[in-house]
Short mmCIF file of C-alpha atoms in Angstrom, two decimals:
data_model
loop_
_atom_site.label_atom_id
_atom_site.label_comp_id
_atom_site.label_asym_id
_atom_site.label_seq_id
_atom_site.Cartn_x
_atom_site.Cartn_y
_atom_site.Cartn_z
CA UNK A 507 0.00 0.00 0.00
CA UNK A 508 1.56 3.25 -1.09
CA UNK A 509 1.19 6.63 0.58
CA UNK A 510 2.44 8.50 -2.47
CA UNK A 511 2.96 7.65 -6.13
CA UNK A 512 3.76 9.20 -9.49
CA UNK A 513 0.56 9.76 -11.44
CA UNK A 514 1.01 9.94 -15.24
CA UNK A 515 -0.95 13.23 -15.42
CA UNK A 516 -0.48 14.92 -12.03
CA UNK A 517 2.98 13.70 -11.08
CA UNK A 518 3.67 13.16 -7.38
CA UNK A 519 0.31 12.25 -5.82
CA UNK A 520 -0.44 11.79 -2.13
CA UNK A 521 -2.75 9.08 -0.78
CA UNK A 522 -4.29 10.39 2.49
CA UNK A 523 -6.74 7.45 2.51
CA UNK A 524 -3.92 4.88 2.45
CA UNK A 525 -4.62 3.64 5.99
CA UNK A 526 -8.33 3.26 5.19
CA UNK A 527 -7.60 0.99 2.25
CA UNK A 528 -4.87 -0.83 4.18
CA UNK A 529 -7.17 -1.55 7.10
CA UNK A 530 -9.98 -2.58 4.72
CA UNK A 531 -7.67 -5.08 3.00
CA UNK A 532 -6.49 -6.52 6.32
CA UNK A 533 -10.06 -6.92 7.57
CA UNK A 534 -10.81 -8.84 4.36
CA UNK A 535 -7.93 -11.20 5.11
CA UNK A 536 -5.61 -9.77 2.45
CA UNK A 537 -2.04 -9.35 3.77
CA UNK A 538 -1.12 -5.75 3.08
CA UNK A 539 1.41 -3.31 4.50
CA UNK A 540 2.41 0.31 3.93
CA UNK A 541 5.30 1.04 1.61
CA UNK A 542 8.46 2.02 3.44
CA UNK A 543 9.68 4.55 0.88
CA UNK A 544 8.20 7.46 -1.05
CA UNK A 545 6.80 5.07 -3.69
CA UNK A 546 6.26 1.37 -4.28
CA UNK A 547 9.39 -0.68 -5.14
CA UNK A 548 10.20 -0.67 -8.84
CA UNK A 549 9.57 -4.38 -9.22
CA UNK A 550 5.93 -3.93 -8.08
CA UNK A 551 3.01 -3.23 -10.38
CA UNK A 552 0.66 -0.37 -9.55
CA UNK A 553 -3.07 -0.04 -10.11
CA UNK A 554 -4.13 3.56 -10.34
CA UNK A 555 -7.47 4.87 -9.21
CA UNK A 556 -8.93 8.28 -9.80
CA UNK A 557 -6.94 11.34 -8.82
CA UNK A 558 -7.90 14.97 -8.44
CA UNK A 559 -6.27 18.29 -7.64
CA UNK A 560 -7.12 19.66 -4.21
CA UNK A 561 -6.45 23.42 -3.91
CA UNK A 562 -4.88 22.85 -0.49
CA UNK A 563 -3.38 19.37 -0.73
CA UNK A 564 -2.30 19.26 -4.37
CA UNK A 565 -2.68 15.98 -6.25
CA UNK A 566 -4.62 13.37 -4.28
CA UNK A 567 -5.44 9.85 -5.41
CA UNK A 568 -5.60 6.13 -4.69
CA UNK A 569 -3.05 3.47 -5.59
CA UNK A 570 -2.26 -0.02 -4.40
CA UNK A 571 0.84 -1.94 -5.44
CA UNK A 572 1.11 -5.72 -5.85
CA UNK A 573 4.00 -8.08 -6.44
CA UNK A 574 4.75 -8.63 -10.14
CA UNK A 575 4.99 -12.40 -9.68
CA UNK A 576 1.53 -12.78 -8.08
CA UNK A 577 -1.49 -12.42 -10.41
CA UNK A 578 -3.76 -13.19 -7.45
CA UNK A 579 -2.36 -10.28 -5.45
CA UNK A 580 -2.62 -8.04 -8.50
CA UNK A 581 -6.33 -8.86 -8.80
CA UNK A 582 -6.78 -8.05 -5.10
CA UNK A 583 -4.96 -4.75 -5.53
CA UNK A 584 -7.09 -3.85 -8.52
CA UNK A 585 -10.30 -4.78 -6.65
CA UNK A 586 -9.26 -2.56 -3.73
CA UNK A 587 -8.64 0.43 -5.98
CA UNK A 588 -11.92 -0.06 -7.82
CA UNK A 589 -13.88 -0.40 -4.55
CA UNK A 590 -12.44 2.78 -3.05
CA UNK A 591 -12.55 4.65 -6.33
CA UNK A 592 -16.35 4.50 -6.02
CA UNK A 593 -16.14 6.47 -2.76
CA UNK A 594 -14.62 9.54 -4.39
CA UNK A 595 -16.83 12.60 -4.06
CA UNK A 596 -17.11 16.04 -2.53
CA UNK A 597 -18.19 15.99 1.13
CA UNK A 598 -18.60 18.19 4.17
CA UNK A 599 -17.87 17.37 7.81
CA UNK A 600 -19.75 19.44 10.39
CA UNK A 601 -18.06 19.86 13.76
CA UNK A 602 -20.34 21.17 16.53
CA UNK A 603 -18.43 23.64 18.69
CA UNK A 604 -17.61 21.89 21.96
CA UNK A 605 -16.30 23.19 25.29
CA UNK A 606 -12.55 23.48 25.01
CA UNK A 607 -10.63 25.06 22.17
CA UNK A 608 -13.73 25.50 20.00
CA UNK A 609 -15.68 27.40 22.63
CA UNK A 610 -13.86 29.70 25.09
CA UNK A 611 -14.63 28.70 28.65
CA UNK A 612 -16.39 31.94 29.66
CA UNK A 613 -18.07 32.69 26.31
CA UNK A 614 -21.53 31.94 27.69
CA UNK A 615 -21.09 33.46 31.15
CA UNK A 616 -20.51 36.94 32.47
CA UNK A 617 -18.07 35.54 35.01
CA UNK A 618 -17.18 32.31 36.75
CA UNK A 619 -20.32 30.40 37.63
CA UNK A 620 -20.31 29.42 41.32
CA UNK A 621 -20.22 25.76 42.21
CA UNK A 622 -23.87 24.66 42.67
CA UNK A 623 -22.95 22.47 45.65
CA UNK A 624 -21.30 25.44 47.38
CA UNK A 625 -24.34 27.61 46.62
CA UNK A 626 -26.62 24.90 48.03
CA UNK A 627 -24.60 24.69 51.25
CA UNK A 628 -24.84 28.48 51.60
CA UNK A 629 -28.64 28.30 51.28
CA UNK A 630 -28.73 25.51 53.86
CA UNK A 631 -26.58 27.59 56.21
CA UNK A 632 -29.15 30.40 55.84
CA UNK A 633 -31.86 28.05 57.05
CA UNK A 634 -33.47 27.25 53.70
CA UNK A 635 -34.35 23.90 52.22
CA UNK A 636 -32.82 23.29 48.79
CA UNK A 637 -34.47 22.12 45.57
CA UNK A 638 -31.89 20.67 43.15
CA UNK A 639 -32.98 20.97 39.52
CA UNK A 640 -31.57 18.35 37.16
CA UNK A 641 -29.53 15.19 37.63
CA UNK A 642 -27.30 15.75 40.67
CA UNK A 643 -23.52 15.62 40.51
CA UNK A 644 -21.81 13.55 43.24
CA UNK A 645 -21.28 16.74 45.27
CA UNK A 646 -24.97 17.66 45.03
CA UNK A 647 -26.05 14.10 45.81
CA UNK A 648 -23.93 14.19 48.97
CA UNK A 649 -25.69 17.24 50.44
CA UNK A 650 -27.17 16.79 53.89
CA UNK A 651 -29.74 19.08 55.51
CA UNK A 652 -29.98 20.06 59.20
CA UNK A 653 -33.06 19.05 61.13
CA UNK A 654 -36.23 20.68 59.83
CA UNK A 655 -34.67 21.40 56.44
CA UNK A 656 -34.66 19.29 53.30
CA UNK A 657 -32.66 18.63 50.14
CA UNK A 658 -35.04 17.59 47.37
CA UNK A 659 -34.08 16.47 43.88
CA UNK A 660 -36.03 17.13 40.70
CA UNK A 661 -35.24 15.19 37.54
CA UNK A 662 -34.25 16.70 34.21
CA UNK A 663 -37.85 17.05 33.09
CA UNK A 664 -40.18 16.67 36.07
CA UNK A 665 -40.69 17.91 39.61
CA UNK A 666 -40.65 15.60 42.65
CA UNK A 667 -43.86 13.90 43.78
CA UNK A 668 -46.44 16.06 45.54
CA UNK A 669 -45.98 14.05 48.74
CA UNK A 670 -42.36 15.24 48.79
CA UNK A 671 -43.19 18.86 47.94
CA UNK A 672 -45.72 19.06 50.79
CA UNK A 673 -42.85 18.72 53.25
CA UNK A 674 -41.26 21.96 52.04
CA UNK A 675 -41.78 25.47 53.42
CA UNK A 676 -42.25 27.61 50.31
CA UNK A 677 -41.07 30.72 52.18
CA UNK A 678 -37.75 29.09 53.07
CA UNK A 679 -36.87 27.35 49.85
CA UNK A 680 -34.00 27.96 47.42
CA UNK A 681 -33.01 26.22 44.21
CA UNK A 682 -29.74 25.34 42.53
CA UNK A 683 -29.23 23.95 39.03
CA UNK A 684 -27.17 20.91 38.21
CA UNK A 685 -24.30 21.73 35.82
CA UNK A 686 -25.57 18.83 33.68
CA UNK A 687 -28.84 20.62 32.97
CA UNK A 688 -29.67 22.51 29.75
CA UNK A 689 -30.97 26.08 30.05
CA UNK A 690 -34.27 25.29 28.28
CA UNK A 691 -34.88 22.35 30.63
CA UNK A 692 -33.99 24.57 33.58
CA UNK A 693 -36.54 27.18 32.51
CA UNK A 694 -39.31 24.58 32.30
CA UNK A 695 -38.48 23.11 35.70
CA UNK A 696 -38.21 26.53 37.27
CA UNK A 697 -41.56 27.57 35.80
CA UNK A 698 -43.21 24.53 37.39
CA UNK A 699 -41.41 25.11 40.71
CA UNK A 700 -42.46 28.75 40.92
CA UNK A 701 -46.09 27.91 40.24
CA UNK A 702 -45.92 25.67 43.31
CA UNK A 703 -43.63 27.95 45.35
CA UNK A 704 -44.06 31.64 44.33
CA UNK A 705 -41.41 32.83 46.82
CA UNK A 706 -38.74 30.45 45.58
CA UNK A 707 -35.29 32.03 45.35
CA UNK A 708 -32.02 30.73 43.96
CA UNK A 709 -29.21 31.16 41.49
CA UNK A 710 -28.85 34.36 39.50
CA UNK A 711 -29.89 34.03 35.81
CA UNK A 712 -26.28 34.65 34.79
CA UNK A 713 -25.43 31.29 36.35
CA UNK A 714 -27.86 29.17 34.36
CA UNK A 715 -26.31 26.37 32.26
CA UNK A 716 -26.15 28.30 28.98
CA UNK A 717 -23.03 26.54 27.80
CA UNK A 718 -24.84 23.22 27.91
CA UNK A 719 -27.69 24.79 25.97
CA UNK A 720 -25.26 26.16 23.38
CA UNK A 721 -23.62 22.75 23.03
CA UNK A 722 -26.91 20.90 22.57
CA UNK A 723 -28.12 23.46 20.04
CA UNK A 724 -24.80 23.28 18.16
CA UNK A 725 -25.26 19.52 17.99
CA UNK A 726 -28.86 19.86 16.82
CA UNK A 727 -27.88 22.40 14.18
CA UNK A 728 -25.26 20.03 12.79
CA UNK A 729 -27.63 17.06 12.93
CA UNK A 730 -30.32 18.95 11.03
CA UNK A 731 -27.90 19.53 8.14
CA UNK A 732 -26.16 16.15 8.14
CA UNK A 733 -26.87 12.90 6.33
CA UNK A 734 -25.31 10.92 9.17
CA UNK A 735 -23.79 11.44 12.61
CA UNK A 736 -20.48 9.68 13.17
CA UNK A 737 -19.59 9.19 16.84
CA UNK A 738 -15.97 8.44 17.70
CA UNK A 739 -16.64 6.04 20.54
CA UNK A 740 -14.51 4.07 22.96
CA UNK A 741 -15.17 2.49 26.35
CA UNK A 742 -16.57 5.73 27.73
CA UNK A 743 -20.38 6.07 27.72
CA UNK A 744 -22.07 8.70 25.60
CA UNK A 745 -22.27 12.13 27.18
CA UNK A 746 -25.85 12.82 28.40
CA UNK A 747 -25.93 16.05 26.38
CA UNK A 748 -25.29 14.04 23.21
CA UNK A 749 -28.28 11.88 24.09
CA UNK A 750 -30.30 15.06 24.73
CA UNK A 751 -29.45 16.35 21.25
CA UNK A 752 -30.32 13.01 19.65
CA UNK A 753 -33.63 12.75 21.50
CA UNK A 754 -35.44 14.88 18.89
CA UNK A 755 -33.43 13.83 15.84
CA UNK A 756 -33.99 11.09 13.28
CA UNK A 757 -30.37 11.23 12.13
CA UNK A 758 -28.64 7.95 11.31
CA UNK A 759 -25.83 7.30 13.80
CA UNK A 760 -22.62 5.33 13.29
CA UNK A 761 -20.35 4.49 16.24
CA UNK A 762 -16.73 4.31 15.18
CA UNK A 763 -14.06 3.06 17.58
CA UNK A 764 -11.16 3.36 15.13
CA UNK A 765 -10.93 6.00 12.37
CA UNK A 766 -9.43 3.40 10.02
CA UNK A 767 -12.50 1.14 10.44
CA UNK A 768 -14.56 3.16 7.92
CA UNK A 769 -16.06 0.83 5.33
CA UNK A 770 -16.05 1.84 1.68
CA UNK A 771 -19.80 1.15 1.34
CA UNK A 772 -20.52 3.85 3.94
CA UNK A 773 -19.19 6.50 1.57
CA UNK A 774 -22.01 6.37 -0.95
CA UNK A 775 -22.92 9.21 -3.33
CA UNK A 776 -25.82 10.04 -1.00
CA UNK A 777 -23.48 10.67 1.93
CA UNK A 778 -22.42 14.27 1.37
CA UNK A 779 -22.52 15.74 4.89
CA UNK A 780 -21.26 14.05 8.06
CA UNK A 781 -21.68 15.46 11.58
CA UNK A 782 -18.73 14.31 13.69
CA UNK A 783 -18.35 14.20 17.49
CA UNK A 784 -16.65 12.13 20.15
CA UNK A 785 -18.97 10.08 22.39
CA UNK A 786 -17.91 11.87 25.55
CA UNK A 787 -17.83 15.34 23.92
CA UNK A 788 -14.25 15.66 25.08
CA UNK A 789 -11.52 18.05 23.99
CA UNK A 790 -12.10 18.80 20.28
CA UNK A 791 -8.36 18.39 19.73
CA UNK A 792 -8.91 14.63 20.15
CA UNK A 793 -6.32 12.85 18.00
CA UNK A 794 -8.90 10.52 16.45
CA UNK A 795 -10.89 13.40 15.03
CA UNK A 796 -7.90 14.83 13.20
CA UNK A 797 -6.93 11.39 11.92
CA UNK A 798 -10.41 10.72 10.55
CA UNK A 799 -10.51 14.08 8.78
CA UNK A 800 -7.14 13.35 7.18
CA UNK A 801 -8.33 9.94 5.99
CA UNK A 802 -11.59 11.33 4.57
CA UNK A 803 -9.64 14.00 2.69
CA UNK A 804 -8.33 11.17 0.55
CA UNK A 805 -11.83 10.22 -0.65
CA UNK A 806 -12.60 13.51 -2.38
CA UNK A 807 -12.51 17.27 -1.77
CA UNK A 808 -13.45 17.79 1.89
CA UNK A 809 -14.92 20.86 3.56
CA UNK A 810 -14.69 21.04 7.36
CA UNK A 811 -17.18 23.42 8.99
CA UNK A 812 -17.51 24.25 12.69
CA UNK A 813 -21.05 25.08 13.78
CA UNK A 814 -21.36 27.17 16.94
CA UNK A 815 -24.30 28.48 18.93
CA UNK A 816 -23.12 31.07 21.43
CA UNK A 817 -25.02 32.78 24.23
CA UNK A 818 -23.62 36.07 25.51
CA UNK A 819 -24.65 37.59 28.81
CA UNK A 820 -24.44 41.31 29.51
CA UNK A 821 -23.44 41.83 33.12
CA UNK A 822 -22.79 45.57 33.00
CA UNK A 823 -26.42 46.65 32.82
CA UNK A 824 -27.21 50.36 33.20
CA UNK A 825 -30.88 51.05 33.68
CA UNK A 826 -32.13 54.19 31.89
CA UNK A 827 -32.45 57.29 34.02
CA UNK A 828 -36.10 58.45 34.01
CA UNK A 829 -35.64 61.30 36.47
#
């Protein structure tokens, strides 16, 4: 398997998809290995696939070499080139902006959001009971209330049972929001809580989970424009915010543990736009993401687009002077 070859029309031609074809051959039981030099050894035959000129990468193509004394291997090499030649086409990859390098840490907040567990303990110290909105973090789950006070947990989408709410003093009740909540979910929960407890107090609106909301909406925006969602998955479970974005989407999802495990029949002419994330929504500089983009660039001109939804909070508010 060659990573570069001399094309009769374009000259020196790179093969970014070499590892895709190599892995595909190995999975099919065909012994294949990368060439050690800049081109296949002179005694090998080469089968050329289609090549094109990329304005950024130069000449890009597909080529597999086979030993001159093995007609069987030559047929396998030719079959590999023909199979992957059918994948060539122009595509886009949509990258939802994730927390990390894509999305500055304080973009969605006016300042540092206080730790909800610390805020809850402060409310408890003031003599209030605490209503936790959203799935609790370990620190929130570990909260304990003094005698006569309570710590009550709401889910992501519903309030606690009425029998639990009856135990609360609505005049001495404060809320905190789990950092795993989405702002839209928080607003719905808070609306229900305030109908039941009009004097409910709690976190300042600047400290709502807007970043989570931005992330989910970035994911949904990419999903709405994509033919498929590819999830770079490993042993880690999917991030709950990824599940939240998928809850209202009919997008086809492919889990991909290894970037080189892409099958050629996935890359059909109908697949023109791929949304790409990691399962745990980790650092967008994840090595696997960059590797997959490099490999896909060898199957046709590739556009990589980052989609971002960004909430900005104004903290320096000057009320108009009506005097």
